[in-house]
Amino acid sequence: MRWQDYESDSCSIARALASLGDRWTVLILRDLFNGVHRFDELLDHLGVSRDVLSRRLAAMVEDGIVERRPYREDGSRPRSDYHLTPAGRELQPVLIALLHWGDRHRATEDGPPTRLEHVGCGGEVGLRLTCSEGHDVARREVANRPQAGARLRTRVSA
Amino acid sequence: MRWQDYESDSCSIARALASLGDRWTVLILRDLFNGVHRFDELLDHLGVSRDVLSRRLAAMVEDGIVERRPYREDGSRPRSDYHLTPAGRELQPVLIALLHWGDRHRATEDGPPTRLEHVGCGGEVGLRLTCSEGHDVARREVANRPQAGARLRTRVSA
DNA sequence: CAGTATCCCAAGCGATACTG
DNA sequence: CAGTATCGCTTGGGATACTG
């Protein structure tokens, strides 16, 4: 059975992209990971318009990757800020993978502005492919195998 | 120095997204990884329009992540198909990270249609965070530290 | 400060027709 | 088969003004 025989939309990559697919979502996530949580700080740092940021955050809340937290500082009006949900935090590997690729293939002359550090030891953080049997896995040793229950395409023609 | 003080656009994630940011690019990469290389096969499997696929592929070639390979089968007219460049192949971790997240958080009742296998041993392939000192790294132990040469924002106001 | 509402524009997409 | 050209539409985005 070939890969083409499986419905494109049922693929988990396609489904993940439905949550991340537009121009700003990933950058918002990045800033949330980096400790920017207030509306106007995001606005300022991202350079996005108020309107779009508002719509994007609402969509991300709806989608379960961001939550809105109301709070009140003593004496001042109630505020809210935005934090990653557990599902949102699990997108960290996606961001790290993007970061590494960008570092390697899209760096400026100045080099990347930041570096991912292992807190404590100070080593540089990277991603490694491993398998459930404990092996290290090389890029070419990865195969995408059909599973039981996979949804086949309904052929339109022929 | 806070993260906000760094220019959003100089971040490697932002730069990587410039290559991957639109709706179809990642899905095309996915199909190329899975052995779909001909124009009409991609067309058929992705459900994208001819026009958009043509423009996307051209942009990806321009961008250095896909290459076009002309070939000729005996007796028939010359053809070409599309393959990942080395830079394109290095996007594999991004796709794998998306796949895992989709598996975990966006699966259908049927479960994911495919499974990433370590060729040979048959184990399931996963991503792990490691550091250059050889430690395993937990999610919360990752810090994004400024580097020398990082580009600061030119403050517009105040 | 933290948004929502309104309005307009441009890019991206799809359908279709056409070419080598 | 493998595209390019044309067209019209939809959607996402920006600017601005308004509200609690």
Short mmCIF file of C-alpha atoms (C1' of nucleotides) in Angstrom, two decimals:
data_model
loop_
_atom_site.label_atom_id
_atom_site.label_comp_id
_atom_site.label_asym_id
_atom_site.label_seq_id
_atom_site.Cartn_x
_atom_site.Cartn_y
_atom_site.Cartn_z
CA MET A 1 0.00 0.00 0.00
CA ARG A 2 1.39 3.34 -0.98
CA TRP A 3 1.40 6.57 0.95
CA GLN A 4 -0.70 8.16 -1.78
CA ASP A 5 -3.55 5.84 -0.97
CA TYR A 6 -4.04 7.47 2.39
CA GLU A 7 -6.13 10.53 2.76
CA SER A 8 -3.98 13.60 3.02
CA ASP A 9 -6.23 15.24 5.58
CA SER A 10 -6.18 12.39 8.04
CA CYS A 11 -2.43 12.78 8.48
CA SER A 12 -1.38 14.19 11.83
CA ILE A 13 0.88 16.71 10.17
CA ALA A 14 -2.07 18.13 8.28
CA ARG A 15 -4.07 18.24 11.48
CA ALA A 16 -1.30 19.92 13.40
CA LEU A 17 -1.00 22.53 10.67
CA ALA A 18 -4.65 23.34 11.03
CA SER A 19 -3.70 24.71 14.44
CA LEU A 20 -0.48 26.39 13.39
CA GLY A 21 -0.96 27.14 9.76
CA ASP A 22 -1.29 30.85 9.61
CA ARG A 23 1.26 33.57 9.55
CA TRP A 24 1.26 34.65 13.21
CA THR A 25 0.39 31.67 15.39
CA VAL A 26 3.87 30.23 15.68
CA LEU A 27 5.41 33.61 16.42
CA ILE A 28 2.87 34.21 19.15
CA LEU A 29 3.73 30.83 20.63
CA ARG A 30 7.39 31.69 20.47
CA ASP A 31 6.83 34.88 22.44
CA LEU A 32 4.70 33.11 25.01
CA PHE A 33 7.50 30.57 25.47
CA ASN A 34 9.85 33.48 25.96
CA GLY A 35 7.86 35.09 28.71
CA VAL A 36 5.87 37.71 26.84
CA HIS A 37 2.33 37.39 28.13
CA ARG A 38 0.53 40.72 27.94
CA PHE A 39 -1.49 41.86 25.01
CA ASP A 40 0.31 45.12 24.43
CA GLU A 41 3.73 43.57 24.86
CA LEU A 42 2.92 41.01 22.22
CA LEU A 43 1.56 43.72 20.02
CA ASP A 44 4.67 45.77 20.35
CA HIS A 45 7.14 42.97 19.92
CA LEU A 46 5.50 41.15 17.07
CA GLY A 47 4.56 44.16 15.03
CA VAL A 48 1.15 42.71 14.32
CA SER A 49 -1.99 44.81 14.24
CA ARG A 50 -4.27 44.96 17.30
CA ASP A 51 -7.08 43.46 15.40
CA VAL A 52 -5.21 40.46 14.10
CA LEU A 53 -3.59 39.75 17.46
CA SER A 54 -6.97 39.81 19.12
CA ARG A 55 -8.44 37.42 16.59
CA ARG A 56 -5.45 35.11 16.67
CA LEU A 57 -5.38 34.85 20.46
CA ALA A 58 -9.09 34.12 20.54
CA ALA A 59 -8.63 31.39 17.95
CA MET A 60 -5.73 29.88 19.87
CA VAL A 61 -7.76 29.87 23.08
CA GLU A 62 -10.60 28.24 21.22
CA ASP A 63 -8.13 25.73 19.86
CA GLY A 64 -6.87 24.80 23.31
CA ILE A 65 -3.24 25.83 23.00
CA VAL A 66 -3.48 29.14 24.85
CA GLU A 67 -5.40 30.19 27.93
CA ARG A 68 -6.43 33.58 29.10
CA ARG A 69 -5.77 34.34 32.75
CA PRO A 70 -7.51 37.19 34.43
CA TYR A 71 -5.68 38.73 37.36
CA ARG A 72 -5.75 41.88 39.39
CA GLU A 73 -2.87 43.82 40.78
CA ASP A 74 -3.58 45.54 44.07
CA GLY A 75 -5.60 48.61 43.51
CA SER A 76 -5.64 48.49 39.75
CA ARG A 77 -8.24 47.31 37.33
CA PRO A 78 -8.51 43.65 36.41
CA ARG A 79 -6.26 42.50 33.59
CA SER A 80 -5.63 39.35 31.78
CA ASP A 81 -2.68 37.76 30.16
CA TYR A 82 -2.04 34.77 27.99
CA HIS A 83 -0.30 31.56 28.78
CA LEU A 84 0.34 28.28 27.06
CA THR A 85 -1.85 25.37 27.97
CA PRO A 86 -0.24 21.95 28.43
CA ALA A 87 -1.05 21.16 24.80
CA GLY A 88 0.54 24.44 23.80
CA ARG A 89 3.68 23.68 25.77
CA GLU A 90 4.00 20.41 23.94
CA LEU A 91 4.61 22.34 20.79
CA GLN A 92 8.06 23.16 22.10
CA PRO A 93 9.80 20.56 19.90
CA VAL A 94 8.22 22.08 16.82
CA LEU A 95 9.61 25.48 17.72
CA ILE A 96 13.01 24.06 18.55
CA ALA A 97 13.15 22.20 15.25
CA LEU A 98 12.26 25.39 13.40
CA LEU A 99 14.85 27.32 15.38
CA HIS A 100 17.61 24.90 14.52
CA TRP A 101 16.79 24.85 10.89
CA GLY A 102 16.67 28.62 10.80
CA ASP A 103 19.99 28.82 12.60
CA ARG A 104 21.59 26.50 10.09
CA HIS A 105 20.03 27.68 6.89
CA ARG A 106 18.69 31.17 7.37
CA ALA A 107 21.13 32.85 9.68
CA THR A 108 22.18 36.44 9.16
CA GLU A 109 25.80 37.56 9.20
CA ASP A 110 25.37 38.40 12.86
CA GLY A 111 24.36 34.87 13.65
CA PRO A 112 21.24 33.91 15.57
CA PRO A 113 20.25 36.32 18.33
CA THR A 114 19.80 33.67 20.96
CA ARG A 115 21.00 30.26 21.91
CA LEU A 116 19.10 27.45 23.56
CA GLU A 117 20.80 26.54 26.78
CA HIS A 118 20.44 23.61 29.10
CA VAL A 119 19.72 25.32 32.40
CA GLY A 120 22.42 24.50 34.88
CA CYS A 121 24.99 22.86 32.66
CA GLY A 122 24.92 25.57 30.01
CA GLY A 123 25.26 23.13 27.11
CA GLU A 124 23.48 23.80 23.86
CA VAL A 125 20.13 22.11 23.46
CA GLY A 126 19.50 19.97 20.41
CA LEU A 127 16.99 17.44 19.15
CA ARG A 128 17.84 13.82 18.59
CA LEU A 129 15.95 11.07 16.88
CA THR A 130 15.58 8.02 19.03
CA CYS A 131 13.47 4.91 18.92
CA SER A 132 11.43 3.08 21.50
CA GLU A 133 14.07 0.35 21.57
CA GLY A 134 16.59 2.89 22.75
CA HIS A 135 18.60 3.26 19.56
CA ASP A 136 19.81 6.46 18.05
CA VAL A 137 18.11 6.87 14.72
CA ALA A 138 19.70 8.39 11.63
CA ARG A 139 17.61 10.47 9.25
CA ARG A 140 17.49 7.83 6.57
CA GLU A 141 16.43 5.11 8.97
CA VAL A 142 12.98 6.54 9.44
CA ALA A 143 10.10 4.92 7.59
CA ASN A 144 6.50 5.98 7.60
CA ARG A 145 4.42 2.83 7.86
CA PRO A 146 0.68 2.45 7.44
CA GLN A 147 -1.28 1.47 10.51
CA ALA A 148 -4.41 -0.51 11.03
CA GLY A 149 -7.38 1.76 10.94
CA ALA A 150 -5.79 4.17 8.51
CA ARG A 151 -8.30 5.89 6.34
CA LEU A 152 -8.05 5.17 2.64
CA ARG A 153 -8.89 7.66 0.03
CA THR A 154 -12.13 7.40 -1.78
CA ARG A 155 -11.01 7.43 -5.34
CA VAL A 156 -12.77 10.03 -7.37
CA SER A 157 -11.71 8.85 -10.78
CA ALA A 158 -11.11 5.32 -12.04
CA MET B 1 18.23 41.98 28.74
CA ARG B 2 14.77 40.80 27.93
CA TRP B 3 13.60 38.79 24.99
CA GLN B 4 11.37 41.65 23.92
CA ASP B 5 14.41 43.78 23.28
CA TYR B 6 15.44 41.58 20.39
CA GLU B 7 14.05 42.15 16.97
CA SER B 8 11.35 39.65 16.22
CA ASP B 9 12.40 39.25 12.60
CA SER B 10 15.98 38.35 13.34
CA CYS B 11 14.86 35.23 15.19
CA SER B 12 15.60 31.99 13.41
CA ILE B 13 12.07 30.78 13.94
CA ALA B 14 10.73 33.79 12.08
CA ARG B 15 13.22 33.18 9.31
CA ALA B 16 12.37 29.51 9.05
CA LEU B 17 8.70 30.38 8.84
CA ALA B 18 9.39 32.61 5.90
CA SER B 19 10.24 29.41 4.04
CA LEU B 20 7.42 27.32 5.47
CA GLY B 21 4.76 29.81 6.35
CA ASP B 22 2.05 29.21 3.85
CA ARG B 23 -0.68 26.71 3.73
CA TRP B 24 0.79 24.13 1.37
CA THR B 25 4.55 24.10 1.71
CA VAL B 26 4.76 21.73 4.64
CA LEU B 27 2.30 19.30 3.11
CA ILE B 28 4.30 19.25 -0.11
CA LEU B 29 7.43 18.53 1.90
CA ARG B 30 5.64 15.74 3.68
CA ASP B 31 4.68 14.11 0.41
CA LEU B 32 8.19 14.47 -0.97
CA PHE B 33 9.50 12.75 2.16
CA ASN B 34 6.99 10.01 1.55
CA GLY B 35 8.09 9.30 -1.97
CA VAL B 36 5.61 11.31 -4.02
CA HIS B 37 7.68 13.16 -6.60
CA ARG B 38 5.65 13.78 -9.74
CA PHE B 39 3.60 16.85 -10.35
CA ASP B 40 0.34 15.09 -11.06
CA GLU B 41 0.73 12.69 -8.17
CA LEU B 42 1.21 15.59 -5.80
CA LEU B 43 -1.73 17.31 -7.38
CA ASP B 44 -3.93 14.32 -6.91
CA HIS B 45 -2.89 13.48 -3.39
CA LEU B 46 -2.84 16.96 -1.91
CA GLY B 47 -6.02 18.18 -3.50
CA VAL B 48 -4.40 21.49 -4.34
CA SER B 49 -5.07 23.33 -7.56
CA ARG B 50 -2.64 23.01 -10.49
CA ASP B 51 -1.91 26.65 -10.39
CA VAL B 52 -1.02 26.84 -6.74
CA LEU B 53 1.09 23.69 -6.84
CA SER B 54 3.06 25.06 -9.75
CA ARG B 55 3.74 28.34 -7.99
CA ARG B 56 4.55 26.68 -4.68
CA LEU B 57 7.05 24.28 -6.22
CA ALA B 58 8.72 27.12 -8.08
CA ALA B 59 8.99 29.11 -4.88
CA MET B 60 10.41 26.15 -3.00
CA VAL B 61 13.00 25.58 -5.71
CA GLU B 62 13.89 29.26 -5.58
CA ASP B 63 14.14 28.93 -1.84
CA GLY B 64 16.58 26.04 -2.04
CA ILE B 65 14.58 23.34 -0.31
CA VAL B 66 13.36 21.51 -3.43
CA GLU B 67 15.07 20.70 -6.69
CA ARG B 68 13.61 19.86 -10.03
CA ARG B 69 15.12 16.88 -11.79
CA PRO B 70 14.54 16.40 -15.48
CA TYR B 71 14.66 12.82 -16.68
CA ARG B 72 13.60 10.83 -19.69
CA GLU B 73 12.17 7.38 -19.78
CA ASP B 74 13.08 5.37 -22.85
CA GLY B 75 11.07 6.45 -25.81
CA SER B 76 8.91 8.96 -24.00
CA ARG B 77 9.08 12.69 -23.72
CA PRO B 78 11.29 14.34 -21.13
CA ARG B 79 9.76 14.73 -17.70
CA SER B 80 10.81 16.16 -14.46
CA ASP B 81 10.11 15.44 -10.88
CA TYR B 82 10.78 17.06 -7.56
CA HIS B 83 13.10 16.07 -4.81
CA LEU B 84 14.25 17.53 -1.53
CA THR B 85 17.58 19.27 -1.46
CA PRO B 86 19.88 18.65 1.51
CA ALA B 87 18.46 21.76 3.19
CA GLY B 88 14.99 20.41 2.54
CA ARG B 89 15.82 17.04 4.05
CA GLU B 90 16.99 18.80 7.18
CA LEU B 91 13.45 19.88 7.79
CA GLN B 92 12.65 16.32 8.80
CA PRO B 93 12.68 17.12 12.54
CA VAL B 94 10.13 19.85 11.99
CA LEU B 95 7.80 17.40 10.27
CA ILE B 96 8.36 14.76 12.90
CA ALA B 97 7.63 17.23 15.69
CA LEU B 98 4.41 18.25 13.95
CA LEU B 99 3.49 14.63 13.42
CA HIS B 100 3.92 13.75 17.07
CA TRP B 101 1.94 16.70 18.27
CA GLY B 102 -0.84 15.92 15.82
CA ASP B 103 -0.82 12.28 16.93
CA ARG B 104 -1.17 13.30 20.54
CA HIS B 105 -3.56 16.18 20.30
CA ARG B 106 -5.42 15.99 17.04
CA ALA B 107 -5.92 12.31 16.41
CA THR B 108 -9.15 10.98 14.98
CA GLU B 109 -11.02 8.08 16.51
CA ASP B 110 -9.25 5.83 14.04
CA GLY B 111 -5.90 6.95 15.31
CA PRO B 112 -3.10 8.22 13.12
CA PRO B 113 -2.86 6.58 9.69
CA THR B 114 0.83 5.89 9.90
CA ARG B 115 3.58 5.26 12.37
CA LEU B 116 7.22 6.29 12.21
CA GLU B 117 9.37 3.22 12.36
CA HIS B 118 13.04 2.74 12.94
CA VAL B 119 14.03 0.73 9.88
CA GLY B 120 15.38 -2.61 10.95
CA CYS B 121 14.44 -2.68 14.59
CA GLY B 122 10.85 -1.63 14.05
CA GLY B 123 10.75 0.61 17.11
CA GLU B 124 8.78 3.80 17.11
CA VAL B 125 10.74 6.91 16.29
CA GLY B 126 10.60 9.86 18.67
CA LEU B 127 12.39 13.12 19.30
CA ARG B 128 14.43 13.76 22.42
CA LEU B 129 15.94 16.91 23.77
CA THR B 130 19.60 16.56 24.49
CA CYS B 131 22.43 18.95 25.21
CA SER B 132 25.94 19.24 23.93
CA GLU B 133 27.22 17.94 27.26
CA GLY B 134 25.35 14.72 26.66
CA HIS B 135 22.52 15.18 29.15
CA ASP B 136 18.91 14.47 28.56
CA VAL B 137 17.02 17.75 28.78
CA ALA B 138 13.55 18.18 30.22
CA ARG B 139 11.18 20.69 28.70
CA ARG B 140 11.49 23.15 31.52
CA GLU B 141 15.26 23.07 31.51
CA VAL B 142 15.51 24.94 28.25
CA ALA B 143 16.39 28.63 28.35
CA ASN B 144 16.67 30.98 25.44
CA ARG B 145 19.75 33.11 26.06
CA PRO B 146 20.87 36.20 24.17
CA GLN B 147 24.03 35.90 22.19
CA ALA B 148 26.74 38.35 21.32
CA GLY B 149 25.90 40.03 18.05
CA ALA B 150 22.19 39.80 18.62
CA ARG B 151 20.31 42.58 16.99
CA LEU B 152 18.47 44.92 19.29
CA ARG B 153 15.28 46.61 18.38
CA THR B 154 15.33 50.20 17.39
CA ARG B 155 12.74 51.65 19.68
CA VAL B 156 10.13 53.55 17.82
CA SER B 157 8.55 55.27 20.76
CA ALA B 158 10.21 56.57 23.91
"C1'" DC C 1 -4.46 49.19 29.18
"C1'" DA C 2 -6.79 45.75 26.73
"C1'" DG C 3 -9.25 44.86 23.77
"C1'" DT C 4 -13.68 44.95 19.85
"C1'" DA C 5 -15.90 46.99 15.65
"C1'" DT C 6 -15.60 48.79 11.13
"C1'" DC C 7 -13.69 49.33 6.79
"C1'" DC C 8 -10.62 48.52 3.05
"C1'" DC C 9 -7.03 46.32 0.59
"C1'" DA C 10 -3.94 42.75 -1.23
"C1'" DA C 11 -2.42 38.24 -1.36
"C1'" DG C 12 -3.55 33.63 -1.94
"C1'" DC C 13 -6.38 30.30 -3.73
"C1'" DG C 14 -9.34 27.68 -6.91
"C1'" DA C 15 -11.54 26.81 -11.52
"C1'" DT C 16 -10.85 26.75 -15.99
"C1'" DA C 17 -8.70 27.15 -20.30
"C1'" DC C 18 -4.69 26.83 -22.89
"C1'" DT C 19 0.32 25.10 -24.53
"C1'" DG C 20 4.31 22.08 -25.56
"C1'" DC D 1 1.70 14.58 -18.71
"C1'" DA D 2 3.31 18.77 -16.94
"C1'" DG D 3 2.80 22.69 -16.58
"C1'" DT D 4 1.48 28.40 -17.54
"C1'" DA D 5 -2.10 32.12 -18.12
"C1'" DT D 6 -6.22 34.34 -16.84
"C1'" DC D 7 -9.87 35.52 -13.88
"C1'" DG D 8 -12.77 36.13 -9.99
"C1'" DC D 9 -13.41 35.38 -5.29
"C1'" DT D 10 -12.53 34.78 -0.49
"C1'" DT D 11 -9.88 35.54 3.43
"C1'" DG D 12 -6.56 37.24 6.13
"C1'" DG D 13 -4.37 41.40 7.37
"C1'" DG D 14 -3.65 46.49 8.41
"C1'" DA D 15 -5.35 51.19 9.87
"C1'" DT D 16 -8.22 53.46 12.52
"C1'" DA D 17 -11.75 54.48 15.69
"C1'" DC D 18 -14.24 53.23 19.55
"C1'" DT D 19 -15.35 51.04 24.54
"C1'" DG D 20 -14.88 49.51 29.39
#
